[in-house]
XYZ file of C-alpha atoms in Angstrom:
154
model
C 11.178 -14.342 -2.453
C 14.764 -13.224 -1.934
C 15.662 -12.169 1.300
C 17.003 -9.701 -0.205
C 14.229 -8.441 -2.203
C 12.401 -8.727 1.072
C 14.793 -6.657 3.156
C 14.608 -3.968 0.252
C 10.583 -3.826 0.838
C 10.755 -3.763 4.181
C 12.856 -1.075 4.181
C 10.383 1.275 2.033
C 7.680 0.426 4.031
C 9.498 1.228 7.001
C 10.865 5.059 5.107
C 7.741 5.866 3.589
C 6.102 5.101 7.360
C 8.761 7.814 8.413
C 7.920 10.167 5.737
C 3.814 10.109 6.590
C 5.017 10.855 9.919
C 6.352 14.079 9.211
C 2.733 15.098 8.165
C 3.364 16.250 4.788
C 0.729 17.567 3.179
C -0.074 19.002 -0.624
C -2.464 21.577 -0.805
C -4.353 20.847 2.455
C -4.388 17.103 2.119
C -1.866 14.087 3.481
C -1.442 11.201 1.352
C -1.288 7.969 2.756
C 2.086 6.801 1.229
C 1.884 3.491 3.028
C -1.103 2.422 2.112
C 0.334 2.955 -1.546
C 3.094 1.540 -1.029
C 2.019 -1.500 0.569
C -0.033 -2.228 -2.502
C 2.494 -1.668 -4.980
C 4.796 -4.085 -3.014
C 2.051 -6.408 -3.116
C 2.604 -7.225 -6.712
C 6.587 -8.242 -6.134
C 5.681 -10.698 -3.293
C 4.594 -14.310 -3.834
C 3.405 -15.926 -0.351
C 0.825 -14.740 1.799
C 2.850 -14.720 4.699
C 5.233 -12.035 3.442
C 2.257 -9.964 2.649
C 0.853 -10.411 6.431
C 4.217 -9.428 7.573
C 5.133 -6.611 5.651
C 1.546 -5.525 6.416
C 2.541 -6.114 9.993
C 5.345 -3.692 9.551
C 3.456 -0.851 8.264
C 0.669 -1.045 11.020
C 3.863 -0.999 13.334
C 6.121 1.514 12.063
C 2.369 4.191 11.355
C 1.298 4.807 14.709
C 3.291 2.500 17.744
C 1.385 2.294 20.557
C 0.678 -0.115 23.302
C -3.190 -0.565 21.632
C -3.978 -0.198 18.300
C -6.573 2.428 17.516
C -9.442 2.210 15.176
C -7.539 3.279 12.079
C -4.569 1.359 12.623
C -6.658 -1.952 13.139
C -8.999 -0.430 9.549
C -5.401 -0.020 8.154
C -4.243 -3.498 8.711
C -7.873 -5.506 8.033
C -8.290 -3.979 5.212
C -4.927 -4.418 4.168
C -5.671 -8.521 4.360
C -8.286 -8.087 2.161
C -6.133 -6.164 -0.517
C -3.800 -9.341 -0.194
C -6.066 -11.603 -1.048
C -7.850 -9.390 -3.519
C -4.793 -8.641 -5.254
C -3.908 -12.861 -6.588
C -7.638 -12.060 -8.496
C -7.520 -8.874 -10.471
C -7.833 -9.773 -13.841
C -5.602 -6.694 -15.348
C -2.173 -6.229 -16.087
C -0.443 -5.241 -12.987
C 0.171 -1.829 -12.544
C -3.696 -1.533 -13.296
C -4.337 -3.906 -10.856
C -2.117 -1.985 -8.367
C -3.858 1.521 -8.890
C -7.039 -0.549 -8.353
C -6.118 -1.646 -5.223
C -5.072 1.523 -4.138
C -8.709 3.329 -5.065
C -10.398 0.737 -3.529
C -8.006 0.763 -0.277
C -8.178 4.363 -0.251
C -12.091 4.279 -0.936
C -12.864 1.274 2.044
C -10.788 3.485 4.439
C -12.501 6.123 3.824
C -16.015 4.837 3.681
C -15.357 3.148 7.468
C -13.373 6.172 8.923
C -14.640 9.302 7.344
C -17.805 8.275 5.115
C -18.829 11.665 4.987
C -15.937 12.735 3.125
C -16.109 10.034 -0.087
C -17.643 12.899 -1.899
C -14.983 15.815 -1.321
C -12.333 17.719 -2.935
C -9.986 16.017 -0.324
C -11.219 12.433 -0.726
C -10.013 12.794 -4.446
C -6.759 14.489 -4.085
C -5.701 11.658 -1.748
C -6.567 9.099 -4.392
C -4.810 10.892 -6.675
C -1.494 11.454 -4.396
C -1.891 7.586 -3.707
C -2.036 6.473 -6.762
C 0.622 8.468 -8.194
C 3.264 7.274 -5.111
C 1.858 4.088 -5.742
C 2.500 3.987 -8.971
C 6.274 4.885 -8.771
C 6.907 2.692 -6.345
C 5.568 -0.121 -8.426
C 7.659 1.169 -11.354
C 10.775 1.946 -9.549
C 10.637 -1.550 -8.273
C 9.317 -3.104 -11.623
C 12.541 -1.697 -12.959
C 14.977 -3.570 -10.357
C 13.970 -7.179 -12.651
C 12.586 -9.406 -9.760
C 10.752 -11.643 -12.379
C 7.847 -13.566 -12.521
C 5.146 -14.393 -10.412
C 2.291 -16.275 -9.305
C -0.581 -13.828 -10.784
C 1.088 -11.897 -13.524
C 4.063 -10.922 -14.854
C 5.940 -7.990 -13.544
C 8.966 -6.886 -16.246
């Protein structure tokens, strides 16, 4: 990948980890843009490494601290997982992508806050993540970085 390209990703990770941080919510409910927008990015990055990094990033830039907590270390183990995951998915890629972000969403969930898979809240921040996930991964569709190793992104 370009360093370039790379820089640019890093850099919405990084704002989007600024925006969450503000607590923004709709309707009662906080999305979790960086979870979104780490797996939209997913699809424009071709080595594993860059995925563990930018990955690294996000866990950073959500919550610094001198230990991790619980949710930070869910955030970032799970987020391996969605890399790996992610070379596999059979479907064209945005499909893929708001895959990965249910499932993300849903494996967070089920490990942090299992009693609240089935609620009104639970499926509002599905919805908000798919939808910033989604226009992330189109905005940066748009910007023409090409092919790559599981699917083609024009």
């Amino acid at each position: 990948m370009k360093i370039r390209h790379f820089l640019i990703l890093i850099s919405v990770i990084i704002f989007f980890s600024l925006i969450q941080s503000l607590n923004i919510s709709f309707f009662g409910v906080k999305p979790n843009f960086v979870l979104a927008v780490f797996a939209a990015a997913l699809f424009f990055i071709q080595e594993i490494w860059e995925s563990v990094f930018l990955l690294s990033v996000a866990s950073l830039f959500l919550k610094f601290s001198p230990h991790p907590d619980k949710d930070i270390l869910l955030f970032f183990g799970i987020g391996v997982l969605t890399i790996i995951v992610a070379r596999y998915l059979p479907w064209q890629p945005l499909i893929n992508c708001l895959v990965l972000i249910f499932v993300y969403t849903f494996i967070f969930y089920l490990l942090l806050f299992p009693s609240m898979i089935i609620s009104r809240v639970f499926i509002q921040e599905v919805l908000y993540n798919s939808f910033a996930g989604g226009a992330v991964f189109f905005l940066l569709s748009r910007l023409n970085w090409g092919e790559k190793k599981f699917g083609k992104i024009n």
